[in-house]
mmCIF file of C-alpha atoms in Angstrom:
data_model
loop_
_atom_site.group_PDB
_atom_site.id
_atom_site.type_symbol
_atom_site.label_atom_id
_atom_site.label_comp_id
_atom_site.label_asym_id
_atom_site.label_seq_id
_atom_site.Cartn_x
_atom_site.Cartn_y
_atom_site.Cartn_z
ATOM 1 C CA MET A 1 27.926 -15.520 20.101
ATOM 2 C CA ILE A 2 25.572 -17.668 22.368
ATOM 3 C CA PRO A 3 21.844 -17.816 21.125
ATOM 4 C CA LEU A 4 18.825 -17.121 23.395
ATOM 5 C CA ALA A 5 15.782 -19.117 23.237
ATOM 6 C CA PHE A 6 12.653 -17.525 21.749
ATOM 7 C CA ARG A 7 9.303 -19.341 21.675
ATOM 8 C CA ILE A 8 7.333 -19.669 18.561
ATOM 9 C CA GLU A 9 3.908 -18.097 19.076
ATOM 10 C CA ARG A 10 2.685 -18.437 15.387
ATOM 11 C CA LEU A 11 3.729 -19.702 11.994
ATOM 12 C CA ARG A 12 1.888 -18.168 9.057
ATOM 13 C CA GLN A 13 2.103 -19.221 5.492
ATOM 14 C CA ASP A 14 2.300 -16.194 3.294
ATOM 15 C CA THR A 15 3.001 -17.638 -0.106
ATOM 16 C CA HIS A 16 3.854 -21.169 -1.439
ATOM 17 C CA ASP A 17 7.547 -20.776 -0.542
ATOM 18 C CA THR A 18 7.457 -18.067 2.206
ATOM 19 C CA PHE A 19 6.239 -17.861 5.859
ATOM 20 C CA THR A 20 6.349 -15.685 8.898
ATOM 21 C CA MET A 21 7.379 -16.626 12.449
ATOM 22 C CA ASP A 22 6.005 -14.590 15.516
ATOM 23 C CA LEU A 23 8.405 -15.125 18.283
ATOM 24 C CA THR A 24 8.330 -14.220 21.967
ATOM 25 C CA PRO A 25 11.622 -13.093 23.386
ATOM 26 C CA PRO A 26 12.729 -13.936 26.894
ATOM 27 C CA ALA A 27 12.975 -10.275 27.640
ATOM 28 C CA GLU A 28 12.146 -6.901 25.849
ATOM 29 C CA PHE A 29 13.904 -7.093 22.296
ATOM 30 C CA SER A 30 14.947 -3.967 20.526
ATOM 31 C CA PHE A 31 16.228 -3.508 16.899
ATOM 32 C CA ALA A 32 16.513 -0.789 14.094
ATOM 33 C CA PRO A 33 14.799 -1.371 10.882
ATOM 34 C CA GLY A 34 16.944 -3.164 8.452
ATOM 35 C CA GLN A 35 18.870 -5.245 11.003
ATOM 36 C CA PHE A 36 18.927 -8.972 10.994
ATOM 37 C CA ASN A 37 19.188 -11.925 13.492
ATOM 38 C CA MET A 38 20.833 -15.176 13.208
ATOM 39 C CA VAL A 39 18.008 -17.846 13.753
ATOM 40 C CA TYR A 40 19.175 -21.245 14.969
ATOM 41 C CA VAL A 41 17.381 -24.457 14.771
ATOM 42 C CA PHE A 42 18.698 -26.720 17.395
ATOM 43 C CA GLY A 43 20.524 -29.798 15.991
ATOM 44 C CA VAL A 44 20.392 -28.234 12.341
ATOM 45 C CA GLY A 45 22.111 -24.969 12.081
ATOM 46 C CA GLU A 46 21.566 -21.214 11.895
ATOM 47 C CA VAL A 47 20.699 -18.730 9.108
ATOM 48 C CA PRO A 48 20.525 -14.891 8.846
ATOM 49 C CA ILE A 49 17.035 -13.536 8.595
ATOM 50 C CA SER A 50 16.150 -9.907 8.415
ATOM 51 C CA ILE A 51 13.691 -8.617 11.222
ATOM 52 C CA SER A 52 10.373 -7.821 9.555
ATOM 53 C CA GLY A 53 8.190 -6.700 12.447
ATOM 54 C CA ASP A 54 7.391 -3.347 14.177
ATOM 55 C CA PRO A 55 10.380 -1.819 16.009
ATOM 56 C CA ALA A 56 7.920 -0.274 18.497
ATOM 57 C CA GLN A 57 6.799 -3.758 19.495
ATOM 58 C CA LYS A 58 9.636 -4.989 21.983
ATOM 59 C CA SER A 59 7.630 -7.945 23.376
ATOM 60 C CA SER A 60 7.339 -9.760 20.135
ATOM 61 C CA LEU A 61 9.641 -10.473 17.111
ATOM 62 C CA GLN A 62 8.790 -11.316 13.527
ATOM 63 C CA HIS A 63 10.740 -12.963 10.722
ATOM 64 C CA THR A 64 9.556 -13.498 7.102
ATOM 65 C CA THR A 65 11.661 -16.107 5.222
ATOM 66 C CA ARG A 66 11.688 -18.068 2.108
ATOM 67 C CA VAL A 67 12.247 -21.919 2.235
ATOM 68 C CA VAL A 68 15.487 -22.284 0.387
ATOM 69 C CA GLY A 69 17.701 -24.452 2.287
ATOM 70 C CA THR A 70 18.190 -26.964 5.153
ATOM 71 C CA VAL A 71 17.775 -24.602 7.869
ATOM 72 C CA THR A 72 14.801 -22.789 6.552
ATOM 73 C CA LYS A 73 13.184 -26.159 5.737
ATOM 74 C CA ALA A 74 13.650 -27.160 9.325
ATOM 75 C CA LEU A 75 12.092 -23.847 10.487
ATOM 76 C CA LYS A 76 9.102 -24.368 8.353
ATOM 77 C CA ARG A 77 8.576 -27.880 10.216
ATOM 78 C CA LEU A 78 8.443 -26.201 13.552
ATOM 79 C CA LYS A 79 5.054 -25.665 15.597
ATOM 80 C CA LYS A 80 3.748 -23.161 18.160
ATOM 81 C CA GLY A 81 5.685 -23.580 21.381
ATOM 82 C CA ASP A 82 8.748 -24.786 19.865
ATOM 83 C CA ALA A 83 12.049 -22.942 20.663
ATOM 84 C CA VAL A 84 14.506 -21.310 18.134
ATOM 85 C CA GLY A 85 17.841 -19.695 19.020
ATOM 86 C CA ILE A 86 18.352 -16.118 18.358
ATOM 87 C CA ARG A 87 21.673 -14.118 18.046
ATOM 88 C CA GLY A 88 21.423 -10.475 17.302
ATOM 89 C CA PRO A 89 20.342 -8.001 16.229
ATOM 90 C CA PHE A 90 23.241 -7.443 14.056
ATOM 91 C CA GLY A 91 24.184 -4.918 11.112
ATOM 92 C CA SER A 92 23.368 -1.599 9.762
ATOM 93 C CA SER A 93 19.921 -0.030 9.389
ATOM 94 C CA TRP A 94 17.959 1.975 7.243
ATOM 95 C CA PRO A 95 18.367 5.767 7.483
ATOM 96 C CA VAL A 96 15.033 6.490 9.034
ATOM 97 C CA GLU A 97 16.236 9.525 10.982
ATOM 98 C CA GLU A 98 18.285 10.920 7.983
ATOM 99 C CA ALA A 99 15.100 10.798 5.970
ATOM 100 C CA VAL A 100 13.214 13.269 8.462
ATOM 101 C CA GLY A 101 11.936 16.160 6.486
ATOM 102 C CA ARG A 102 12.406 14.620 3.107
ATOM 103 C CA ASP A 103 10.320 12.500 0.776
ATOM 104 C CA CYS A 104 10.755 8.859 1.245
ATOM 105 C CA LEU A 105 10.803 6.393 -1.698
ATOM 106 C CA ILE A 106 10.735 2.631 -0.743
ATOM 107 C CA VAL A 107 11.440 0.143 -3.412
ATOM 108 C CA ALA A 108 10.834 -3.544 -2.951
ATOM 109 C CA GLY A 109 11.037 -6.715 -5.000
ATOM 110 C CA GLY A 110 9.591 -10.037 -3.763
ATOM 111 C CA ILE A 111 10.657 -10.931 -0.408
ATOM 112 C CA GLY A 112 12.598 -7.636 -0.301
ATOM 113 C CA LEU A 113 9.543 -6.155 1.172
ATOM 114 C CA ALA A 114 10.185 -8.000 4.533
ATOM 115 C CA PRO A 115 13.366 -5.929 5.460
ATOM 116 C CA LEU A 116 11.652 -2.779 4.427
ATOM 117 C CA ARG A 117 8.460 -3.450 6.363
ATOM 118 C CA PRO A 118 9.919 -1.919 9.722
ATOM 119 C CA VAL A 119 10.748 1.263 7.893
ATOM 120 C CA ILE A 120 7.046 1.701 6.878
ATOM 121 C CA TYR A 121 5.967 1.105 10.481
ATOM 122 C CA SER A 122 8.455 3.543 11.863
ATOM 123 C CA VAL A 123 7.627 6.306 9.200
ATOM 124 C CA LEU A 124 3.927 5.769 9.715
ATOM 125 C CA ALA A 125 4.354 6.049 13.570
ATOM 126 C CA GLN A 126 5.729 9.567 13.078
ATOM 127 C CA ARG A 127 4.096 10.424 9.732
ATOM 128 C CA GLN A 128 4.225 14.277 10.372
ATOM 129 C CA ARG A 129 7.971 14.115 10.368
ATOM 130 C CA TYR A 130 8.270 13.262 6.630
ATOM 131 C CA GLY A 131 7.306 14.497 3.247
ATOM 132 C CA ARG A 132 5.691 12.357 0.674
ATOM 133 C CA VAL A 133 6.104 8.604 1.261
ATOM 134 C CA VAL A 134 6.005 6.433 -1.635
ATOM 135 C CA VAL A 135 6.140 2.514 -1.592
ATOM 136 C CA LEU A 136 6.793 0.650 -4.736
ATOM 137 C CA TYR A 137 6.397 -3.139 -4.577
ATOM 138 C CA GLY A 138 6.723 -5.768 -7.233
ATOM 139 C CA THR A 139 6.568 -9.559 -7.416
ATOM 140 C CA ARG A 140 6.409 -12.136 -10.120
ATOM 141 C CA THR A 141 2.698 -13.036 -9.722
ATOM 142 C CA SER A 142 -0.215 -11.945 -7.553
ATOM 143 C CA GLU A 143 0.228 -15.245 -5.693
ATOM 144 C CA ASP A 144 3.693 -14.093 -4.478
ATOM 145 C CA LEU A 145 2.515 -10.851 -2.850
ATOM 146 C CA LEU A 146 3.515 -10.617 0.836
ATOM 147 C CA TYR A 147 1.336 -8.860 3.559
ATOM 148 C CA THR A 148 -1.698 -8.521 1.392
ATOM 149 C CA HIS A 149 -3.931 -7.283 4.257
ATOM 150 C CA GLU A 150 -1.387 -4.710 5.340
ATOM 151 C CA LEU A 151 -1.031 -3.559 1.649
ATOM 152 C CA GLU A 152 -4.649 -2.903 1.507
ATOM 153 C CA ASN A 153 -4.705 -1.059 4.721
ATOM 154 C CA TRP A 154 -1.745 1.158 3.846
ATOM 155 C CA ARG A 155 -3.367 1.887 0.411
ATOM 156 C CA GLY A 156 -6.360 3.228 2.234
ATOM 157 C CA LYS A 157 -4.237 5.885 3.924
ATOM 158 C CA PHE A 158 -4.409 9.314 2.272
ATOM 159 C CA ASP A 159 -0.837 10.220 3.263
ATOM 160 C CA LEU A 160 0.863 7.123 1.934
ATOM 161 C CA ASP A 161 1.300 6.225 -1.816
ATOM 162 C CA ILE A 162 1.369 2.411 -2.280
ATOM 163 C CA GLN A 163 1.920 1.189 -5.814
ATOM 164 C CA VAL A 164 1.981 -2.697 -6.480
ATOM 165 C CA THR A 165 2.910 -4.462 -9.777
ATOM 166 C CA ILE A 166 3.409 -7.900 -10.892
ATOM 167 C CA ASP A 167 5.431 -9.376 -13.702
ATOM 168 C CA ARG A 168 2.754 -11.690 -15.018
ATOM 169 C CA GLY A 169 -0.994 -10.722 -14.561
ATOM 170 C CA GLY A 170 -3.797 -13.206 -14.735
ATOM 171 C CA ARG A 171 -7.503 -12.565 -15.475
ATOM 172 C CA GLU A 172 -8.237 -11.893 -11.777
ATOM 173 C CA TRP A 173 -5.546 -9.090 -11.456
ATOM 174 C CA ARG A 174 -6.659 -5.580 -11.912
ATOM 175 C CA GLY A 175 -3.478 -3.784 -10.986
ATOM 176 C CA HIS A 176 -0.410 -2.719 -12.735
ATOM 177 C CA VAL A 177 1.626 -5.402 -14.783
ATOM 178 C CA GLY A 178 5.306 -4.821 -15.284
ATOM 179 C CA VAL A 179 8.576 -4.705 -13.475
ATOM 180 C CA VAL A 180 8.709 -2.474 -10.406
ATOM 181 C CA THR A 181 11.402 -0.255 -11.976
ATOM 182 C CA GLY A 182 8.651 0.996 -14.249
ATOM 183 C CA LEU A 183 6.704 2.633 -11.411
ATOM 184 C CA ILE A 184 9.726 4.851 -10.461
ATOM 185 C CA ALA A 185 9.282 7.162 -13.327
ATOM 186 C CA ARG A 186 5.774 7.986 -12.495
ATOM 187 C CA ALA A 187 6.396 8.251 -8.547
ATOM 188 C CA SER A 188 5.185 11.497 -7.078
ATOM 189 C CA LEU A 189 8.268 13.037 -5.233
ATOM 190 C CA ASP A 190 10.825 15.641 -5.347
ATOM 191 C CA PRO A 191 14.047 14.019 -6.558
ATOM 192 C CA ALA A 192 16.220 16.696 -5.015
ATOM 193 C CA ASN A 193 14.715 16.148 -1.712
ATOM 194 C CA THR A 194 14.165 12.334 -1.737
ATOM 195 C CA VAL A 195 15.820 9.558 0.375
ATOM 196 C CA ALA A 196 15.313 6.229 -1.461
ATOM 197 C CA MET A 197 15.574 2.721 0.088
ATOM 198 C CA MET A 198 15.432 -0.434 -1.815
ATOM 199 C CA CYS A 199 15.700 -4.213 -1.444
ATOM 200 C CA GLY A 200 15.209 -6.999 -3.709
ATOM 201 C CA PRO A 201 17.092 -9.017 -6.542
ATOM 202 C CA GLU A 202 20.193 -7.434 -7.462
ATOM 203 C CA VAL A 203 19.044 -7.104 -10.936
ATOM 204 C CA MET A 204 16.049 -5.147 -9.907
ATOM 205 C CA MET A 205 18.140 -2.897 -7.811
ATOM 206 C CA ARG A 206 20.545 -2.330 -10.701
ATOM 207 C CA PHE A 207 17.834 -1.081 -13.021
ATOM 208 C CA SER A 208 16.113 0.862 -10.152
ATOM 209 C CA LEU A 209 19.398 2.801 -9.560
ATOM 210 C CA MET A 210 19.520 3.681 -13.231
ATOM 211 C CA GLU A 211 15.931 5.060 -13.066
ATOM 212 C CA LEU A 212 16.616 6.916 -9.955
ATOM 213 C CA GLN A 213 19.617 8.534 -11.593
ATOM 214 C CA ARG A 214 17.554 9.444 -14.568
ATOM 215 C CA ARG A 215 15.108 11.283 -12.175
ATOM 216 C CA GLY A 216 17.876 13.155 -10.367
ATOM 217 C CA VAL A 217 18.021 11.344 -7.002
ATOM 218 C CA SER A 218 21.614 11.690 -5.750
ATOM 219 C CA PRO A 219 23.536 8.425 -4.964
ATOM 220 C CA GLU A 220 24.235 9.895 -1.533
ATOM 221 C CA ARG A 221 20.641 9.546 -0.775
ATOM 222 C CA VAL A 222 20.078 6.053 -2.204
ATOM 223 C CA TYR A 223 20.280 3.066 0.383
ATOM 224 C CA LEU A 224 20.234 -0.563 -0.482
ATOM 225 C CA SER A 225 20.312 -3.832 1.382
ATOM 226 C CA MET A 226 23.025 -6.348 0.218
ATOM 227 C CA GLU A 227 21.899 -9.600 2.056
ATOM 228 C CA ARG A 228 24.306 -12.055 0.507
ATOM 229 C CA ASN A 229 26.652 -14.812 1.734
ATOM 230 C CA MET A 230 26.349 -14.023 5.561
ATOM 231 C CA LYS A 231 27.221 -16.940 7.834
ATOM 232 C CA CYS A 232 28.611 -15.806 11.130
ATOM 233 C CA ALA A 233 27.232 -12.102 11.609
ATOM 234 C CA VAL A 234 30.454 -10.873 13.228
ATOM 235 C CA GLY A 235 32.948 -10.818 10.455
ATOM 236 C CA PHE A 236 34.916 -13.878 11.251
ATOM 237 C CA CYS A 237 34.308 -16.348 8.525
ATOM 238 C CA GLY A 238 34.687 -14.001 5.638
ATOM 239 C CA HIS A 239 32.088 -15.417 3.432
ATOM 240 C CA CYS A 240 30.273 -12.121 3.068
ATOM 241 C CA GLN A 241 33.321 -9.956 2.263
ATOM 242 C CA TYR A 242 32.501 -7.337 -0.272
ATOM 243 C CA GLY A 243 35.508 -5.547 -1.304
ATOM 244 C CA SER A 244 37.110 -4.108 1.782
ATOM 245 C CA THR A 245 33.711 -4.411 3.779
ATOM 246 C CA PHE A 246 31.794 -7.142 5.255
ATOM 247 C CA VAL A 247 28.059 -7.390 4.639
ATOM 248 C CA CYS A 248 27.315 -8.700 8.084
ATOM 249 C CA LYS A 249 29.205 -5.965 10.006
ATOM 250 C CA ASP A 250 29.214 -2.821 7.634
ATOM 251 C CA GLY A 251 25.793 -3.844 5.959
ATOM 252 C CA PRO A 252 23.541 -5.079 5.106
ATOM 253 C CA VAL A 253 22.224 -1.554 4.502
ATOM 254 C CA PHE A 254 24.867 0.468 2.425
ATOM 255 C CA ARG A 255 24.659 3.872 1.013
ATOM 256 C CA PHE A 256 25.036 3.488 -2.733
ATOM 257 C CA ASP A 257 27.879 5.807 -3.336
ATOM 258 C CA ARG A 258 30.133 3.963 -0.853
ATOM 259 C CA ILE A 259 29.718 0.756 -2.801
ATOM 260 C CA ALA A 260 29.130 2.099 -6.425
ATOM 261 C CA HIS A 261 32.564 0.658 -7.486
ATOM 262 C CA LEU A 262 31.784 -2.795 -6.400
ATOM 263 C CA PHE A 263 28.087 -3.152 -7.220
ATOM 264 C CA GLY A 264 27.062 -5.162 -10.157
ATOM 265 C CA LYS A 265 30.519 -6.747 -10.525
ATOM 266 C CA PRO A 266 29.870 -10.476 -10.945
ATOM 267 C CA GLU A 267 33.137 -11.614 -9.576
ATOM 268 C CA ILE A 268 32.697 -9.757 -6.186
#
């Protein structure tokens, strides 16, 4: 419950409303892909943010976040050398080990690429253990794309299929235009041997699930991140209760068949 002080090494503006913090922990810091931290700005408050860096890098920590409230606005105003409080890591993780020997499909919408980025790092570090690896990423416009340099590097790899789409394309855009769910139908993978991981707006995940079902991907092999309403990270406050579960304790990564009866219901 007590945050530790981490120093800011760098603040990078990714898009008009999204930035990445590079932090130096006071000691080695370990986490599993998909977990989150509670990030505290002294005198302002704290907010849950997924860890978006490389799990193999234990001497540094990365958080990519969108400026949407009081705490994230305060984070954006900080500078190199300032301190933030960190509690964590918390929550469940992506099924990186369960996916060994299978095809991996990663579907991200908008800032949803940030919680999935550690999965890509982990899979690439042990690429020989997996089958086909397909990453489908969609944003509203080309200006909203995250990690553009990494996307370019990943697209240059022969053993990784990266497909990027935007909702609205301008004259300068030469890539695919349309919603990310449209890419699922043409993704090269074996549906019977695929583990799918997705994060993004709930409406995007809902239509992606429908497309995955059409392709024959089993609900038991579909995982999604339900990052919503988390406040305390330990299940005390009840803000993130999701049926009989708590997103902060039992999630944020859920296997879809375990929450299918809840998913998409507006009153929950």
